[in-house]
Amino acid sequence: MGQKTDLAFEKNKDQNKILVSELEQKLAQIKLGGGKSKLEKIRSEGKMTARERVNYLLDDHTDSIEIGALAGYEMYEEEGGCPSAGVIVVMGYVGQKLCVIVANDASVKAGAWFPISAKKNLRAQEIALENRIPIIYLVDSAGVFLPRQDEIFPDKEHFGRIFRNNAQMSSEGIVQIAAVMGSCVAGGAYLPIMSDEAIIVDKTASIFLAGSYLVKAAIGEEIDNQKLGGATTHSEISGITDYKAKNDSDALNRIKSLMEKIGDAPKAGFNRTKPLTPKTDQEGIYRLLPTDKTLPYDTYEIINRLIDQNSMEEYKADYGKTMITAFARIDGWAVGIVANQRKMVKDKNGETQFGGVIYGDAADKSTRFIANCNQRKIPLVFLQDVTGFMVGSKAEHSGIIKDGAKMVNAMANSVVPKFTIITGNSNGAGNYAMCGKAFDPRLIVAWPGSKMAVMGGEQAAKVLLQIEKSKLKKEGTKTDPKKEKKLLEQIKSRYDKQTRSYYAAARLWTDAIIDPLDTRKWISMGIQAANHAPNDRKFNMGILQV
């Protein structure tokens, strides 16, 4: 038995390392943007590439995290693709201040905005707004990608929302600094001007509502782009920009200097002590985590590899055992952990409960724990590997819907920051109760190989097969077992593709897919950011059927 277990652990380790390696390879390709030739062309014009600008700006020897690197993955392929949504978003330190950096990647369709680009920019602004941290825009964009203008222009969560956010951040005193380092045209021209301070790079940057060709067509005036809206024009004549920079590095140095002088702000007061490493080797996560998401494992062993050693105080350990609720520390920060237990457990009557399923007692326990964390001002960390809530007559008669609703209510009304890590499955209402994207986690990330769907692929495929068979029957078409099997495989293949972590990350349903060993850094930086945003709201669950 022991030998079989060791072999299974080694198999898990190998498979998880392959998944991490595949992730790193995909990210390396994405970081080439529009390709090596496009990057070299940018350099030949005397400019830095978008990633070079971001790296230059970040303080040396400090942590940073990239948001939405996989946004746009395998999307817009008929237009040649849109790696990283054509914009780079990083949270890191500039001038010793934690901030968000947004950099247009001009190697991707000249930095044009696709629908996913707008969504990613809005996510960057949301992070700055929620955490009240500065945001820096490095502008180099040809504007809206016109063939898809109907998907980006007029709606509430489209392009215009960015300028609404500009205005709101300004009114709330959240610092915004823009450096125009290339094209800045049409509606996009408002972004740097609606920032607190605007820098423009001489000879390579320009700002205008309409370029020289459009001006010629519209009013017959002949003028080149630099005279129309270059650095000299906007620094000396229009007064639109505040600083003129000689080149990219000069502009970025100016931003560093401005950031260094920002005064300190009140803190939220989240508790932190000296960080300690986990008691157990973190790499053990690779051995413990099955790549087959139907298999059980002990979530306690995963938690022990994420939290500071000897920091765990479990809440109601012997009640509602399919959910683990515990106070702990991660990188010194006090946190409340809500995690799905993935192995089989026994309830108070000695009956078996399935791992990864939320039962009524587990939901009740979680509700109480979430309320405690809010009362004590302790950020919440959700470790999601959930197949859903328990079903069946016994569960329904005991009020599973009411217990689940109470948990969702407590989580949704939380006033402390929430962070979500999808370690395995994220299915159905379990996604909601465990703080899915719809419930405003400050950061939400997934481990490689995780899956997100209304239900598991096998069950969903069988349901969809029945629907398809019914449709064919109405049309008078018969299906034999061989055709049914082929149809089931086609449905399952299509469904499985939509449940993959990459599909979710491409659409920004998650902020990133990360190596499990980076989980502590993401949570720590997330709480560090959240600590910049004091919150006087009181926790209130409203009216509930108790």
Coordinates of C-alpha atoms in Angstrom, one line a residue:
M1 CA 0.0 0.0 0.0
G2 CA 2.8 2.4 1.0
Q3 CA 4.7 1.7 -2.3
K4 CA 1.5 2.3 -4.3
T5 CA 1.0 5.6 -2.5
D6 CA 4.7 6.6 -3.1
L7 CA 4.3 5.9 -6.8
A8 CA 1.1 7.9 -7.0
F9 CA 2.8 10.8 -5.2
E10 CA 5.8 10.7 -7.7
K11 CA 3.3 10.5 -10.6
N12 CA 1.5 13.6 -9.3
K13 CA 4.9 15.4 -8.9
D14 CA 5.9 14.7 -12.4
Q15 CA 2.6 15.7 -13.9
N16 CA 2.3 18.9 -11.9
K17 CA 5.8 19.9 -12.9
I18 CA 4.9 19.3 -16.5
L19 CA 1.9 21.6 -16.1
V20 CA 4.1 24.3 -14.6
S21 CA 6.6 23.9 -17.4
E22 CA 3.8 24.2 -20.0
L23 CA 2.6 27.4 -18.3
E24 CA 6.1 28.9 -18.3
Q25 CA 6.5 28.1 -22.0
K26 CA 3.2 29.7 -22.9
L27 CA 4.1 32.8 -20.9
A28 CA 7.5 33.0 -22.5
Q29 CA 5.8 33.0 -26.0
I30 CA 3.2 35.5 -24.9
K31 CA 5.9 37.9 -23.6
L32 CA 7.2 38.2 -27.2
G33 CA 4.1 40.2 -27.9
G34 CA 3.6 40.7 -31.7
G35 CA 6.9 38.8 -32.4
K36 CA 10.6 39.4 -32.4
S37 CA 10.6 41.4 -35.6
K38 CA 8.0 43.8 -34.3
L39 CA 10.0 44.3 -31.0
E40 CA 13.2 45.0 -33.0
K41 CA 11.3 47.6 -35.1
I42 CA 10.3 49.4 -31.9
R43 CA 13.9 49.4 -30.7
S44 CA 15.1 50.7 -34.1
E45 CA 12.9 53.7 -33.6
G46 CA 14.7 54.6 -30.4
K47 CA 12.0 53.3 -28.1
M48 CA 11.9 50.7 -25.4
T49 CA 9.4 47.8 -25.8
A50 CA 6.5 47.8 -23.4
R51 CA 8.0 45.1 -21.1
E52 CA 11.4 46.9 -21.1
R53 CA 9.6 50.0 -20.0
V54 CA 7.8 48.2 -17.1
N55 CA 11.0 46.4 -16.0
Y56 CA 12.9 49.7 -16.1
L57 CA 10.3 51.4 -13.9
L58 CA 10.1 48.7 -11.2
D59 CA 12.3 49.1 -8.2
D60 CA 15.2 46.7 -8.1
H61 CA 15.0 43.6 -5.8
T62 CA 11.3 44.0 -5.1
D63 CA 8.4 41.6 -5.7
S64 CA 5.9 42.2 -8.5
I65 CA 3.0 40.2 -10.0
E66 CA 1.6 40.4 -13.5
I67 CA -2.2 40.6 -13.9
G68 CA -3.8 39.0 -16.9
A69 CA -0.7 37.8 -18.8
L70 CA -2.9 35.2 -20.4
A71 CA -5.7 37.6 -21.3
G72 CA -6.7 37.1 -25.0
Y73 CA -5.0 33.6 -25.1
E74 CA -6.2 31.8 -28.3
M75 CA -8.7 34.6 -29.0
Y76 CA -9.1 36.7 -32.1
E77 CA -7.1 34.2 -34.1
E78 CA -8.7 35.3 -37.3
E79 CA -7.1 38.8 -36.7
G80 CA -3.7 37.3 -35.9
G81 CA -4.3 37.0 -32.1
C82 CA -3.9 39.5 -29.3
P83 CA -1.2 38.3 -26.9
S84 CA -1.7 39.5 -23.3
A85 CA -4.6 41.6 -24.7
G86 CA -2.0 44.0 -26.2
V87 CA -1.5 45.6 -22.8
I88 CA 0.8 44.7 -19.8
V89 CA -0.5 45.1 -16.3
V90 CA 1.8 44.7 -13.3
M91 CA 1.5 45.4 -9.6
G92 CA 4.8 46.3 -8.1
Y93 CA 6.9 49.0 -6.4
V94 CA 8.0 52.2 -8.1
G95 CA 9.8 54.8 -5.9
Q96 CA 9.1 52.5 -2.9
K97 CA 5.4 52.9 -3.5
L98 CA 3.1 49.9 -4.3
C99 CA 1.3 50.7 -7.5
V100 CA -0.3 49.4 -10.7
I101 CA 1.5 49.9 -14.0
V102 CA -0.5 49.7 -17.3
A103 CA 1.6 49.6 -20.5
N104 CA 0.3 49.4 -24.1
D105 CA 2.2 46.9 -26.2
A106 CA 2.7 48.6 -29.6
S107 CA 4.1 45.3 -31.0
V108 CA 0.6 43.9 -31.0
K109 CA -1.5 45.7 -33.7
A110 CA 0.3 49.0 -32.9
G111 CA -1.2 48.8 -29.4
A112 CA -4.8 48.8 -30.7
W113 CA -7.6 48.1 -28.3
F114 CA -9.5 44.8 -28.7
P115 CA -12.5 44.1 -26.4
I116 CA -10.4 42.1 -24.1
S117 CA -7.9 45.0 -23.9
A118 CA -10.6 47.3 -22.5
K119 CA -11.6 44.6 -20.0
K120 CA -8.0 44.2 -18.9
N121 CA -7.5 48.0 -18.5
L122 CA -10.7 48.2 -16.5
R123 CA -9.5 45.4 -14.2
A124 CA -6.2 47.3 -13.7
Q125 CA -8.2 50.4 -12.7
E126 CA -10.4 48.3 -10.4
I127 CA -7.4 47.1 -8.5
A128 CA -6.1 50.6 -8.1
L129 CA -9.5 51.9 -7.0
E130 CA -10.2 49.1 -4.5
N131 CA -6.8 49.3 -2.9
R132 CA -6.4 53.1 -3.2
I133 CA -2.9 52.7 -4.7
P134 CA -1.4 54.8 -7.5
I135 CA -1.7 53.8 -11.2
I136 CA 0.8 54.6 -13.9
Y137 CA -0.2 54.5 -17.6
L138 CA 2.5 54.1 -20.2
V139 CA 0.6 55.1 -23.4
D140 CA 1.5 53.8 -26.8
S141 CA -1.6 52.9 -28.7
A142 CA -3.3 53.3 -32.1
G143 CA -6.7 53.4 -30.4
V144 CA -9.7 51.1 -30.8
F145 CA -9.4 48.1 -33.2
L146 CA -12.0 49.3 -35.6
P147 CA -13.2 45.9 -37.0
R148 CA -14.5 45.1 -33.4
Q149 CA -15.6 48.6 -32.5
D150 CA -19.1 47.4 -31.7
E151 CA -17.7 45.2 -28.9
I152 CA -15.7 47.9 -27.3
F153 CA -17.3 51.3 -27.8
P154 CA -20.6 52.2 -26.2
D155 CA -21.5 49.8 -23.4
K156 CA -21.1 50.2 -19.6
E157 CA -18.0 48.0 -19.3
H158 CA -16.5 49.3 -22.6
F159 CA -13.8 51.8 -23.5
G160 CA -15.6 54.9 -22.1
R161 CA -15.7 53.4 -18.6
I162 CA -11.9 54.0 -18.4
F163 CA -12.4 57.7 -18.5
R164 CA -15.2 57.5 -15.9
N165 CA -12.7 55.6 -13.7
N166 CA -10.1 58.3 -14.4
A167 CA -12.5 60.9 -13.1
Q168 CA -13.5 58.9 -10.0
M169 CA -10.0 58.1 -9.0
S170 CA -9.0 61.7 -9.3
S171 CA -11.9 62.7 -7.0
E172 CA -10.9 60.1 -4.5
G173 CA -7.2 61.3 -4.4
I174 CA -5.8 58.2 -6.0
V175 CA -2.6 59.2 -7.9
Q176 CA -2.6 58.8 -11.7
I177 CA 0.5 59.5 -13.7
A178 CA 0.6 59.1 -17.5
A179 CA 3.6 59.0 -19.8
V180 CA 2.8 59.3 -23.5
M181 CA 5.5 57.2 -25.2
G182 CA 4.1 56.7 -28.7
S183 CA 0.7 57.2 -30.3
C184 CA -2.2 58.5 -28.3
V185 CA -5.2 59.1 -30.5
A186 CA -8.9 59.8 -30.7
G187 CA -10.8 58.9 -27.5
G188 CA -7.6 57.5 -25.9
A189 CA -6.2 61.1 -25.9
Y190 CA -8.3 61.8 -22.9
L191 CA -6.6 59.2 -20.6
P192 CA -3.3 61.1 -20.1
I193 CA -5.1 64.4 -19.8
M194 CA -7.5 63.1 -17.2
S195 CA -4.5 61.8 -15.1
D196 CA -3.0 64.0 -12.4
E197 CA 0.3 64.5 -14.4
A198 CA 1.2 63.8 -18.0
I199 CA 4.7 63.3 -19.5
I200 CA 5.3 63.2 -23.2
V201 CA 8.4 61.9 -25.0
D202 CA 9.9 64.2 -27.6
K203 CA 9.9 63.2 -31.3
T204 CA 8.4 59.7 -30.8
A205 CA 5.1 60.5 -29.0
S206 CA 2.0 62.4 -30.1
I207 CA -1.5 63.2 -28.8
F208 CA -4.4 64.2 -30.9
L209 CA -8.1 63.6 -31.5
A210 CA -7.4 63.1 -35.2
G211 CA -4.2 62.4 -37.0
S212 CA -2.8 64.4 -40.0
Y213 CA -4.5 62.2 -42.6
L214 CA -7.9 62.5 -41.0
V215 CA -7.4 66.3 -40.5
K216 CA -6.6 66.6 -44.2
A217 CA -9.7 64.6 -45.2
A218 CA -12.0 66.4 -42.7
I219 CA -11.0 70.1 -43.1
G220 CA -8.3 70.1 -45.8
E221 CA -5.5 71.3 -43.5
E222 CA -2.0 69.9 -44.2
I223 CA 0.2 69.4 -41.2
D224 CA 2.5 66.6 -39.9
N225 CA 1.8 64.6 -36.7
Q226 CA 4.5 66.2 -34.6
K227 CA 3.4 69.8 -35.3
L228 CA -0.2 68.7 -34.8
G229 CA 0.3 67.0 -31.5
G230 CA 3.9 66.3 -30.6
A231 CA 5.9 67.0 -27.4
T232 CA 6.8 70.6 -28.3
T233 CA 3.2 71.5 -29.3
H234 CA 1.7 70.1 -26.1
S235 CA 4.4 71.3 -23.7
E236 CA 4.8 74.8 -25.1
I237 CA 1.7 75.7 -27.0
S238 CA -1.4 73.8 -25.8
G239 CA -0.1 73.2 -22.3
I240 CA -1.8 69.8 -22.2
T241 CA 1.3 67.9 -20.9
D242 CA 3.3 68.8 -17.8
Y243 CA 6.7 67.5 -18.7
K244 CA 8.7 66.9 -21.9
A245 CA 11.1 64.0 -21.8
K246 CA 14.1 63.5 -24.1
N247 CA 13.5 59.7 -24.5
D248 CA 11.8 56.7 -22.9
S249 CA 14.3 56.4 -20.0
D250 CA 14.1 60.1 -19.2
A251 CA 10.3 59.8 -19.0
L252 CA 10.5 56.7 -16.8
N253 CA 13.1 58.4 -14.5
R254 CA 10.6 61.3 -14.1
I255 CA 7.9 58.9 -13.0
K256 CA 10.2 57.4 -10.4
S257 CA 11.1 60.8 -9.1
L258 CA 7.4 61.8 -8.8
M259 CA 6.5 58.5 -7.1
E260 CA 9.3 58.9 -4.5
K261 CA 7.7 62.1 -3.3
I262 CA 4.2 60.9 -2.7
G263 CA 3.3 61.1 1.0
D264 CA 2.2 58.2 3.1
A265 CA -1.5 57.5 3.5
P266 CA -3.6 55.9 6.3
K267 CA -3.5 52.1 6.5
A268 CA -6.3 49.6 7.0
G269 CA -4.5 48.1 9.9
F270 CA -4.3 44.4 8.9
N271 CA -2.2 42.5 11.3
R272 CA 1.3 41.4 10.3
T273 CA 4.2 39.9 12.2
K274 CA 7.6 38.6 11.1
P275 CA 7.1 36.2 8.1
L276 CA 8.0 32.6 8.7
T277 CA 8.5 29.9 6.1
P278 CA 6.0 27.0 6.0
K279 CA 6.7 24.1 8.4
T280 CA 6.6 21.6 5.5
D281 CA 8.4 21.8 2.2
Q282 CA 6.3 23.8 -0.3
E283 CA 7.4 21.6 -3.3
G284 CA 5.4 18.8 -1.6
I285 CA 2.3 20.4 -3.1
Y286 CA 3.3 18.9 -6.5
R287 CA 3.3 15.4 -4.9
L288 CA 0.0 15.8 -3.1
L289 CA -2.1 17.4 -5.8
P290 CA -3.6 14.9 -8.2
T291 CA -3.9 16.1 -11.8
D292 CA -7.0 13.9 -12.1
K293 CA -9.4 16.3 -10.5
T294 CA -11.8 13.5 -9.5
L295 CA -9.3 12.0 -7.0
P296 CA -9.2 12.9 -3.3
Y297 CA -6.4 14.3 -1.3
D298 CA -5.9 15.9 2.2
T299 CA -6.3 19.7 2.0
Y300 CA -4.7 20.1 5.4
E301 CA -1.4 19.0 3.8
I302 CA -1.8 21.7 1.1
I303 CA -2.5 24.4 3.7
N304 CA 0.5 23.4 5.8
R305 CA 2.7 24.2 2.8
L306 CA 1.1 27.6 2.3
I307 CA 1.0 29.1 5.8
D308 CA 3.7 30.3 8.2
Q309 CA 4.8 27.5 10.5
N310 CA 2.9 26.9 13.7
S311 CA 0.4 29.7 12.9
M312 CA -2.8 27.7 12.4
E313 CA -5.7 27.9 14.8
E314 CA -8.6 25.8 13.4
Y315 CA -12.2 26.9 14.0
K316 CA -14.8 24.1 14.7
A317 CA -12.4 21.4 13.6
D318 CA -14.8 18.5 14.4
Y319 CA -17.9 20.1 12.8
G320 CA -18.8 20.5 9.1
K321 CA -15.6 18.6 8.1
T322 CA -15.9 19.0 4.3
M323 CA -14.9 22.6 4.9
I324 CA -11.7 23.7 6.7
T325 CA -11.9 27.1 8.5
A326 CA -8.8 28.3 10.2
F327 CA -7.0 31.4 11.4
A328 CA -3.3 31.4 10.2
R329 CA -0.6 33.6 8.8
I330 CA 0.8 33.9 5.3
D331 CA 4.1 35.7 4.9
G332 CA 3.4 37.3 8.3
W333 CA -0.2 38.5 7.5
A334 CA -3.0 37.3 9.6
V335 CA -5.6 35.5 7.4
G336 CA -8.8 33.5 7.7
I337 CA -8.7 30.4 5.5
V338 CA -11.8 28.8 4.0
A339 CA -10.9 25.7 2.2
N340 CA -12.7 22.7 0.7
Q341 CA -11.5 19.4 2.2
R342 CA -11.0 17.0 -0.7
K343 CA -10.8 13.7 1.1
M344 CA -13.8 11.6 2.4
V345 CA -14.8 12.4 6.0
K346 CA -17.3 11.2 8.6
D347 CA -20.1 13.4 9.8
K348 CA -21.4 13.4 13.4
N349 CA -23.5 10.3 12.7
G350 CA -20.6 8.4 11.3
E351 CA -21.8 8.7 7.8
T352 CA -19.4 9.3 4.9
Q353 CA -19.3 12.8 3.3
F354 CA -17.8 13.3 -0.1
G355 CA -14.7 15.5 -0.3
G356 CA -15.1 18.8 -2.2
V357 CA -18.8 18.9 -1.6
I358 CA -20.3 21.6 0.6
Y359 CA -22.8 20.1 3.1
G360 CA -25.2 22.1 5.3
D361 CA -23.1 21.8 8.4
A362 CA -20.0 23.0 6.5
A363 CA -21.9 25.9 5.0
D364 CA -23.1 26.9 8.5
K365 CA -19.6 26.7 10.0
S366 CA -18.2 28.8 7.1
T367 CA -20.9 31.5 7.6
R368 CA -20.0 31.9 11.3
F369 CA -16.3 31.9 10.5
I370 CA -16.6 34.6 7.8
A371 CA -18.5 36.7 10.2
N372 CA -15.8 36.3 12.8
C373 CA -13.1 37.4 10.3
N374 CA -15.1 40.5 9.5
Q375 CA -15.5 41.4 13.1
R376 CA -11.8 41.0 13.7
K377 CA -10.6 42.7 10.5
I378 CA -8.8 39.7 9.1
P379 CA -8.6 39.2 5.3
L380 CA -10.2 36.0 3.9
V381 CA -8.4 33.5 1.7
F382 CA -10.6 31.0 -0.2
L383 CA -8.9 27.8 -1.4
Q384 CA -11.3 26.5 -4.0
D385 CA -11.6 22.8 -5.0
V386 CA -15.3 22.4 -4.9
T387 CA -17.7 20.2 -6.9
G388 CA -20.8 22.0 -5.5
F389 CA -23.4 21.7 -2.8
M390 CA -24.8 18.4 -1.6
V391 CA -27.9 17.2 -3.4
G392 CA -30.6 14.7 -2.7
S393 CA -33.7 14.4 -0.5
K394 CA -31.8 14.3 2.8
A395 CA -29.8 17.5 2.0
E396 CA -32.9 19.3 0.6
H397 CA -35.0 18.3 3.7
S398 CA -32.3 19.5 6.0
G399 CA -32.3 23.0 4.4
I400 CA -29.1 22.9 2.2
I401 CA -30.4 25.8 0.1
K402 CA -30.9 27.9 3.2
D403 CA -27.4 27.0 4.6
G404 CA -25.8 27.7 1.3
A405 CA -27.6 31.0 1.0
K406 CA -26.3 32.1 4.4
M407 CA -22.8 31.3 3.4
V408 CA -23.1 33.2 0.1
N409 CA -24.6 36.1 2.0
A410 CA -21.8 36.3 4.5
M411 CA -19.2 36.1 1.9
A412 CA -20.8 38.6 -0.5
N413 CA -21.3 41.2 2.3
S414 CA -17.8 40.8 3.7
V415 CA -16.0 44.1 4.2
V416 CA -12.5 42.6 4.6
P417 CA -10.5 41.9 1.5
K418 CA -11.0 38.5 -0.1
F419 CA -8.5 36.4 -2.1
T420 CA -9.4 33.3 -4.1
I421 CA -7.1 30.5 -5.2
I422 CA -8.6 27.9 -7.5
T423 CA -6.5 24.8 -6.7
G424 CA -8.7 22.2 -8.5
N425 CA -12.4 22.2 -9.4
S426 CA -14.6 25.3 -9.3
N427 CA -18.1 24.0 -10.1
G428 CA -21.6 25.4 -10.0
A429 CA -22.8 27.3 -6.9
G430 CA -19.7 26.1 -5.2
N431 CA -17.8 28.7 -7.3
Y432 CA -20.1 31.4 -5.9
A433 CA -20.0 30.3 -2.2
M434 CA -16.1 30.1 -2.4
C435 CA -15.8 33.7 -3.7
G436 CA -15.7 33.3 -7.5
K437 CA -15.1 36.3 -9.7
A438 CA -18.7 37.6 -9.4
F439 CA -18.1 38.3 -5.7
D440 CA -15.2 40.8 -6.0
P441 CA -12.1 39.0 -4.7
R442 CA -9.2 41.5 -4.7
L443 CA -7.2 38.9 -6.6
I444 CA -8.3 35.6 -8.0
V445 CA -5.8 33.1 -9.4
A446 CA -5.8 29.5 -10.6
W447 CA -3.3 26.7 -10.4
P448 CA -2.4 24.9 -13.6
G449 CA -4.8 22.0 -14.4
S450 CA -7.7 23.6 -12.5
K451 CA -11.1 23.6 -14.0
M452 CA -14.1 26.0 -13.9
A453 CA -17.6 25.0 -15.0
V454 CA -21.3 24.7 -14.1
M455 CA -20.7 21.0 -13.6
G456 CA -18.1 18.3 -14.2
G457 CA -17.3 17.4 -17.9
E458 CA -18.6 13.9 -17.7
Q459 CA -22.0 14.8 -16.2
A460 CA -22.4 17.9 -18.5
A461 CA -21.6 15.8 -21.6
K462 CA -24.3 13.3 -20.7
V463 CA -26.9 16.0 -20.1
L464 CA -26.0 17.7 -23.4
L465 CA -26.1 14.3 -25.2
Q466 CA -29.6 13.7 -24.0
I467 CA -30.6 17.2 -25.3
E468 CA -28.9 16.5 -28.7
K469 CA -30.6 13.0 -28.9
S470 CA -34.0 14.6 -28.2
K471 CA -33.4 17.2 -30.9
L472 CA -32.3 14.5 -33.5
K473 CA -35.4 12.4 -32.6
K474 CA -37.7 15.3 -33.3
E475 CA -36.0 15.7 -36.7
G476 CA -36.6 12.0 -37.3
T477 CA -32.9 11.0 -37.2
K478 CA -32.0 7.8 -35.3
T479 CA -28.7 7.4 -33.4
D480 CA -27.0 4.0 -32.9
P481 CA -24.7 3.3 -29.9
K482 CA -21.6 3.9 -32.1
K483 CA -22.8 7.4 -33.2
E484 CA -23.9 8.2 -29.6
K485 CA -20.4 7.4 -28.3
K486 CA -18.8 9.6 -31.0
L487 CA -21.3 12.4 -30.2
L488 CA -20.6 12.1 -26.5
E489 CA -16.8 12.3 -27.1
Q490 CA -17.3 15.4 -29.3
I491 CA -19.5 17.1 -26.7
K492 CA -17.1 16.3 -23.9
S493 CA -14.1 17.5 -25.9
R494 CA -15.8 20.8 -26.6
Y495 CA -17.0 21.2 -23.0
D496 CA -13.6 20.2 -21.5
K497 CA -11.9 22.9 -23.5
Q498 CA -14.2 25.6 -22.1
T499 CA -13.5 24.4 -18.5
R500 CA -9.7 24.6 -18.8
S501 CA -7.9 27.2 -16.6
Y502 CA -6.4 28.8 -19.8
Y503 CA -9.9 29.4 -21.2
A504 CA -10.9 31.2 -18.0
A505 CA -7.6 33.2 -17.8
A506 CA -7.9 34.3 -21.5
R507 CA -11.3 35.9 -20.6
L508 CA -10.0 37.4 -17.3
W509 CA -12.3 35.2 -15.2
T510 CA -9.1 34.8 -13.2
D511 CA -6.2 37.3 -12.9
A512 CA -3.6 34.7 -13.6
I513 CA -2.6 31.0 -13.7
I514 CA 0.3 30.7 -11.3
D515 CA 2.8 28.1 -10.1
P516 CA 1.5 26.9 -6.7
L517 CA 4.8 27.8 -5.2
D518 CA 4.0 31.5 -6.0
T519 CA 0.7 31.4 -4.0
R520 CA 2.2 33.0 -0.8
K521 CA 3.7 35.9 -2.8
W522 CA 0.3 36.7 -4.6
I523 CA -1.6 36.6 -1.3
S524 CA 1.0 38.7 0.5
M525 CA 1.2 41.3 -2.2
G526 CA -2.6 41.4 -2.4
I527 CA -2.9 42.1 1.3
Q528 CA -0.1 44.7 1.2
A529 CA -2.1 46.5 -1.5
A530 CA -5.4 46.1 0.4
N531 CA -3.8 47.6 3.5
H532 CA -3.7 50.9 1.7
A533 CA -7.5 51.2 1.7
P534 CA -9.0 51.9 5.2
N535 CA -12.7 50.8 5.3
D536 CA -15.3 52.1 7.7
R537 CA -18.1 49.9 6.4
K538 CA -19.7 47.7 9.0
F539 CA -20.3 44.0 8.3
N540 CA -24.1 43.4 7.9
M541 CA -25.7 40.3 6.5
G542 CA -29.1 41.9 6.0
I543 CA -32.3 39.8 6.4
L544 CA -31.8 36.1 6.5
Q545 CA -33.8 33.0 7.3
V546 CA -31.9 31.9 10.3

